[in-house]
PDB file of C-alpha atoms in Angstrom:
ATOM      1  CA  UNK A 296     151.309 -87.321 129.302  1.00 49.00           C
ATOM      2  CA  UNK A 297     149.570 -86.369 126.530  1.00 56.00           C
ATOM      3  CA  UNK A 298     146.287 -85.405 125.392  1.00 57.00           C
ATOM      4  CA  UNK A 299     142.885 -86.737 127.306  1.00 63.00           C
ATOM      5  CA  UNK A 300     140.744 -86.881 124.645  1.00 63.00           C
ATOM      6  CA  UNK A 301     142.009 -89.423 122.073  1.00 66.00           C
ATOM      7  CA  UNK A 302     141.500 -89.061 118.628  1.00 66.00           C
ATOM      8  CA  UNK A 303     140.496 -85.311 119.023  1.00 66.00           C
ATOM      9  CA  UNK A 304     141.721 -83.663 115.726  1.00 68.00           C
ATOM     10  CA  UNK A 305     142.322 -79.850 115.330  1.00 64.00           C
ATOM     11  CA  UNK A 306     140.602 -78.441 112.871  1.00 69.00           C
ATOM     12  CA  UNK A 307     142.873 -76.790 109.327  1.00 71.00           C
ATOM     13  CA  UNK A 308     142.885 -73.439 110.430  1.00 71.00           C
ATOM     14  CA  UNK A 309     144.879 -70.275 111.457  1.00 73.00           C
ATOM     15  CA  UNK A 310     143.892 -69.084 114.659  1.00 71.00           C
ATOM     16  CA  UNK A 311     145.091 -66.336 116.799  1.00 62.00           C
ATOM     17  CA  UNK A 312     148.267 -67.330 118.382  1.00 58.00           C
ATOM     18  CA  UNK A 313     149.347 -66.024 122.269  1.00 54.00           C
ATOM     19  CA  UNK A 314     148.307 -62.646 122.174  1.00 69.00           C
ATOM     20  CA  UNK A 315     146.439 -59.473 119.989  1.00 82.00           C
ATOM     21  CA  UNK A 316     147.036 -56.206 121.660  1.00 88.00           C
ATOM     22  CA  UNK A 317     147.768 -52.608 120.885  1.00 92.00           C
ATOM     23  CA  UNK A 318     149.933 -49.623 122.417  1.00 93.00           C
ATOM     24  CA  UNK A 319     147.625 -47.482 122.721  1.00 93.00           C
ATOM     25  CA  UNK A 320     143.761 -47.238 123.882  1.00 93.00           C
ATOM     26  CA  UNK A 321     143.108 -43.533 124.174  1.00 94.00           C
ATOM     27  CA  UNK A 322     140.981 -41.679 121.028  1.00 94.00           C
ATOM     28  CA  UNK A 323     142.436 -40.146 117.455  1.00 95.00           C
ATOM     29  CA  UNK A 324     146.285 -41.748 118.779  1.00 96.00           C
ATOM     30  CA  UNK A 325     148.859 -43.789 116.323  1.00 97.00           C
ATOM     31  CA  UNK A 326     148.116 -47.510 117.396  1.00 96.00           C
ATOM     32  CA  UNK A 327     150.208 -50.247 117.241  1.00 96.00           C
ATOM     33  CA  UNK A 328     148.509 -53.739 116.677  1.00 94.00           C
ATOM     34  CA  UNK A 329     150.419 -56.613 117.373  1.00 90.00           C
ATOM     35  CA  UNK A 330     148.919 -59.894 116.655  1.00 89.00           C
ATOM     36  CA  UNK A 331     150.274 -64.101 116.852  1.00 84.00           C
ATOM     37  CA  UNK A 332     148.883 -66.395 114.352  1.00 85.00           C
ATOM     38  CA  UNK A 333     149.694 -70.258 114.229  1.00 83.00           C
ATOM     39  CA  UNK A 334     148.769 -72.221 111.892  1.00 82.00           C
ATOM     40  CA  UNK A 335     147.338 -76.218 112.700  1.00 81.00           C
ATOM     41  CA  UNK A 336     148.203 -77.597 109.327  1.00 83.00           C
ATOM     42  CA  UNK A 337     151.786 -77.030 106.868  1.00 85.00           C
ATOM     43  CA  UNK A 338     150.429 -74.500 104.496  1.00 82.00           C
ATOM     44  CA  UNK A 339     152.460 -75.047 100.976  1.00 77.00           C
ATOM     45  CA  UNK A 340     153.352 -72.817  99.056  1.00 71.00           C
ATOM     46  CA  UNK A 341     151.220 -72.317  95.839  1.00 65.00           C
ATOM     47  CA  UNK A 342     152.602 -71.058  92.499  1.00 63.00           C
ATOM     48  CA  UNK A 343     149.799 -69.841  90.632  1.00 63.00           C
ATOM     49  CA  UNK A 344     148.978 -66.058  91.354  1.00 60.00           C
ATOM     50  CA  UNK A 345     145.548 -66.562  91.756  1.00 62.00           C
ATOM     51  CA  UNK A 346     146.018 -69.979  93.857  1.00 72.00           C
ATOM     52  CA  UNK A 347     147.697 -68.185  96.269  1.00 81.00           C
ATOM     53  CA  UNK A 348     146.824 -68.769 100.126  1.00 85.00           C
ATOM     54  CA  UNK A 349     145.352 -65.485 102.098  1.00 89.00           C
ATOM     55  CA  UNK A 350     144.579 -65.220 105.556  1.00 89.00           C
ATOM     56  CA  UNK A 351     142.347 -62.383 106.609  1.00 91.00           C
ATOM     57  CA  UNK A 352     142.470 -61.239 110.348  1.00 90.00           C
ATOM     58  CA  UNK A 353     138.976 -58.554 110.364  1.00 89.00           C
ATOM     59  CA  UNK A 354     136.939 -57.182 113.637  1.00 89.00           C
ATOM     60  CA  UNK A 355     139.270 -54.164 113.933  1.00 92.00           C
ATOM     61  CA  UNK A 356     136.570 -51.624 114.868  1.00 91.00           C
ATOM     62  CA  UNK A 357     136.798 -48.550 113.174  1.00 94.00           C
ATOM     63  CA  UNK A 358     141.043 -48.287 113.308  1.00 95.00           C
ATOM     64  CA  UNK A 359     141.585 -45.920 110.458  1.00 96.00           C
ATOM     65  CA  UNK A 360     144.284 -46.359 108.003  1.00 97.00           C
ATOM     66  CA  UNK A 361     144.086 -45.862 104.291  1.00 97.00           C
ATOM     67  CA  UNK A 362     143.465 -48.751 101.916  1.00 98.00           C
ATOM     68  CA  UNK A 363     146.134 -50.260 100.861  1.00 98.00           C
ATOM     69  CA  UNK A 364     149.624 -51.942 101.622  1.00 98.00           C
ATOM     70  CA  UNK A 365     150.491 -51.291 105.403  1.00 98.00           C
ATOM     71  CA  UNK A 366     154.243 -52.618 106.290  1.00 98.00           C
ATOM     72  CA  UNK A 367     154.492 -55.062 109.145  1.00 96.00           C
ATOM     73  CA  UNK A 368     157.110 -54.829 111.634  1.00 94.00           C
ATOM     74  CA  UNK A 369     159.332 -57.921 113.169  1.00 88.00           C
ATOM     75  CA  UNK A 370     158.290 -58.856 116.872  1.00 81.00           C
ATOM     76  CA  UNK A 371     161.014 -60.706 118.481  1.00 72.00           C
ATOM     77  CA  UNK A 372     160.041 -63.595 120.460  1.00 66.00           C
ATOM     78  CA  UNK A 373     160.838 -63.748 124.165  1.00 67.00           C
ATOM     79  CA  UNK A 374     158.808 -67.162 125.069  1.00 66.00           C
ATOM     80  CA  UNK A 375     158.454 -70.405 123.723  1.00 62.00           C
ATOM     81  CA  UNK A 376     157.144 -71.088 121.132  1.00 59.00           C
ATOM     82  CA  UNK A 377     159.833 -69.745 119.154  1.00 59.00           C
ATOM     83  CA  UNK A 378     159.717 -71.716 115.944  1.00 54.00           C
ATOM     84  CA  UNK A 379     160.229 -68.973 113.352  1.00 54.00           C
ATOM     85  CA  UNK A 380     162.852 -67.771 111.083  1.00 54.00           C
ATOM     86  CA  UNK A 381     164.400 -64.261 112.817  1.00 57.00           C
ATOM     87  CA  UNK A 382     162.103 -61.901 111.169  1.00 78.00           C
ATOM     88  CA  UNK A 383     158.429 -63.793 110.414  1.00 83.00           C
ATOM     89  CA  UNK A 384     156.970 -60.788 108.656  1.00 90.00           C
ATOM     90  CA  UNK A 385     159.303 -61.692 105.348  1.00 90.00           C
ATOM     91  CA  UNK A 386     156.959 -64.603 104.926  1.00 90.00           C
ATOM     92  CA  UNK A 387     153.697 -62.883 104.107  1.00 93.00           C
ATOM     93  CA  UNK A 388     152.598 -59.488 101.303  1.00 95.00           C
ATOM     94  CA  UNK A 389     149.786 -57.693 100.433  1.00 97.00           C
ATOM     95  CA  UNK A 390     149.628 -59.179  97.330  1.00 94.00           C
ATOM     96  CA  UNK A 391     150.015 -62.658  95.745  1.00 91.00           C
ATOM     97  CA  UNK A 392     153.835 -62.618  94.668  1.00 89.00           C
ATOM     98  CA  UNK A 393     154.114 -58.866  96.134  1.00 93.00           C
ATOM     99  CA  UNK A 394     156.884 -57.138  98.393  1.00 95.00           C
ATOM    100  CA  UNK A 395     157.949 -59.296 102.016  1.00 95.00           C
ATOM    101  CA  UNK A 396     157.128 -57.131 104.809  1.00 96.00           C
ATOM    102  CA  UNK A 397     153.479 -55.680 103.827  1.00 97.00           C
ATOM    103  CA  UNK A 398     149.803 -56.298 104.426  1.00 97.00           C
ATOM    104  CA  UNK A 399     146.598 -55.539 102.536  1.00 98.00           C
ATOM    105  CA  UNK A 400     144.866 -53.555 104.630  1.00 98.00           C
ATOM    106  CA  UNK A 401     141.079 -52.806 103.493  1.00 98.00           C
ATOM    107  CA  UNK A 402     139.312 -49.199 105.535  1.00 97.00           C
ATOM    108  CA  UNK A 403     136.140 -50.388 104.609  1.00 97.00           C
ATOM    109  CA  UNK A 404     136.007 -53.702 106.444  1.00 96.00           C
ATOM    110  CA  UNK A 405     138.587 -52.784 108.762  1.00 95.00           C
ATOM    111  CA  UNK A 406     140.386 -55.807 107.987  1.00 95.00           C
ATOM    112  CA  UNK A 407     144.088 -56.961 107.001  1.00 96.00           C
ATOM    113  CA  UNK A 408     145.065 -59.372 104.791  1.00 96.00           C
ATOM    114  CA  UNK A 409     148.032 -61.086 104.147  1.00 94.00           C
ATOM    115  CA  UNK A 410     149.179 -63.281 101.145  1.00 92.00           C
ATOM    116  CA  UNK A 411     152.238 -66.514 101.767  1.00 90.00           C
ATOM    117  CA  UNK A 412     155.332 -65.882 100.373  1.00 90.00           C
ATOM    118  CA  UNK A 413     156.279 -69.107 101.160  1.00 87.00           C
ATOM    119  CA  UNK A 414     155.551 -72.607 102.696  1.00 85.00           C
ATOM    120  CA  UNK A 415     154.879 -72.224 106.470  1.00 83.00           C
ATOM    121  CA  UNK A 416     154.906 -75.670 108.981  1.00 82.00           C
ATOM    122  CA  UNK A 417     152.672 -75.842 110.923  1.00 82.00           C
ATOM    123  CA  UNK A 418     152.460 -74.638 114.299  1.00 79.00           C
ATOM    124  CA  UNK A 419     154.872 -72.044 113.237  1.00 80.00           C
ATOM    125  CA  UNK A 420     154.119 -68.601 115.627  1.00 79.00           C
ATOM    126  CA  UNK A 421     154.133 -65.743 113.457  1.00 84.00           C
ATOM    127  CA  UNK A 422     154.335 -62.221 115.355  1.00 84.00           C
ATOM    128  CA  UNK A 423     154.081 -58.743 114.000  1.00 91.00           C
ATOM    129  CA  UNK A 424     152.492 -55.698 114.291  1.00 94.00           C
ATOM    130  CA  UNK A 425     151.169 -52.462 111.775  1.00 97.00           C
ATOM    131  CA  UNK A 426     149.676 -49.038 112.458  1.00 97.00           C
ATOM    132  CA  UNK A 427     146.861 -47.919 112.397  1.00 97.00           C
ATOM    133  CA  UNK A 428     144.703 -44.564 114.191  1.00 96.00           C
ATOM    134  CA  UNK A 429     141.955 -44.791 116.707  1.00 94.00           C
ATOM    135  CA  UNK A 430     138.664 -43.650 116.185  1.00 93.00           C
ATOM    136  CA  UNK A 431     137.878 -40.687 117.624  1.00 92.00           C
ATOM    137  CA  UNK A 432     135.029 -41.728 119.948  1.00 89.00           C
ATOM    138  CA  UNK A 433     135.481 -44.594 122.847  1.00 83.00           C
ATOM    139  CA  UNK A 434     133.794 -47.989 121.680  1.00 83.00           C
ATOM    140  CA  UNK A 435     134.091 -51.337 123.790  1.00 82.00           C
ATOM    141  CA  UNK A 436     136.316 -54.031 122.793  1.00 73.00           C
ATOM    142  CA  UNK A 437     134.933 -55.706 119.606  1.00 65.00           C
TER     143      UNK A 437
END
């Protein structure tokens, strides 16, 4: 019972959860990506605008999408862990104090980032997905 190693501490981090995947792999096709982040550490709330806590999730290989918010959409969980409010997407915006339900999504770094809306325990599974297009040419897994 347990774990082996004793006094082995996580680092503060969000990492990617059970899964990243998409619905579709072939060229110039609407693409849903659905990613799981957990966090290792409570992450409180902060209530200065420019304080806020961001989490940027990048290495998306040419996916095309215009700059700007993109809306995430609720995955509902079907395995443990399942410690999340019924929708997790309402905790997280595009911009510090912006609408529930979006991501920043940037075309030039072909990244997404997301801003808390709210205090989030840790080890907390949040699952959600947002479109984006494939490239038009084939390109290995990034």
């Amino acid at each position: 019972p347990g774990y082996a190693r004793p006094l082995l501490v996580l680092a503060a981090r969000w990492t990617a959860g059970t899964s990243a995947s998409q619905a579709t792999q072939y060229p110039l096709q609407p693409n849903r990506i659905t990613l799981s982040l957990i966090s290792t550490v409570t992450c409180h709330m902060r209530t200065r605008t420019y304080d806020a806590i961001s989490i940027t999730v990048a290495n998306f290989s040419n996916a095309k999408a215009p700059t700007g918010p993109v809306a995430l959409s609720e995955i509902a969980c079907t395995s443990p862990p399942c410690v999340w409010e019924a929708d997790s997407t309402t905790m997280f915006a595009a911009t510090p104090g912006g609408t529930p339900k979006e991501g920043y999504w940037d075309a030039s770094k072909f990244s997404l980032t997301l801003y808390l809306l709210r205090e989030v325990p840790a080890f907390m599974l949040a699952s959600f997905s947002f479109a984006v297009t494939n490239p038009a040419v084939g390109q290995a897994y990034p």
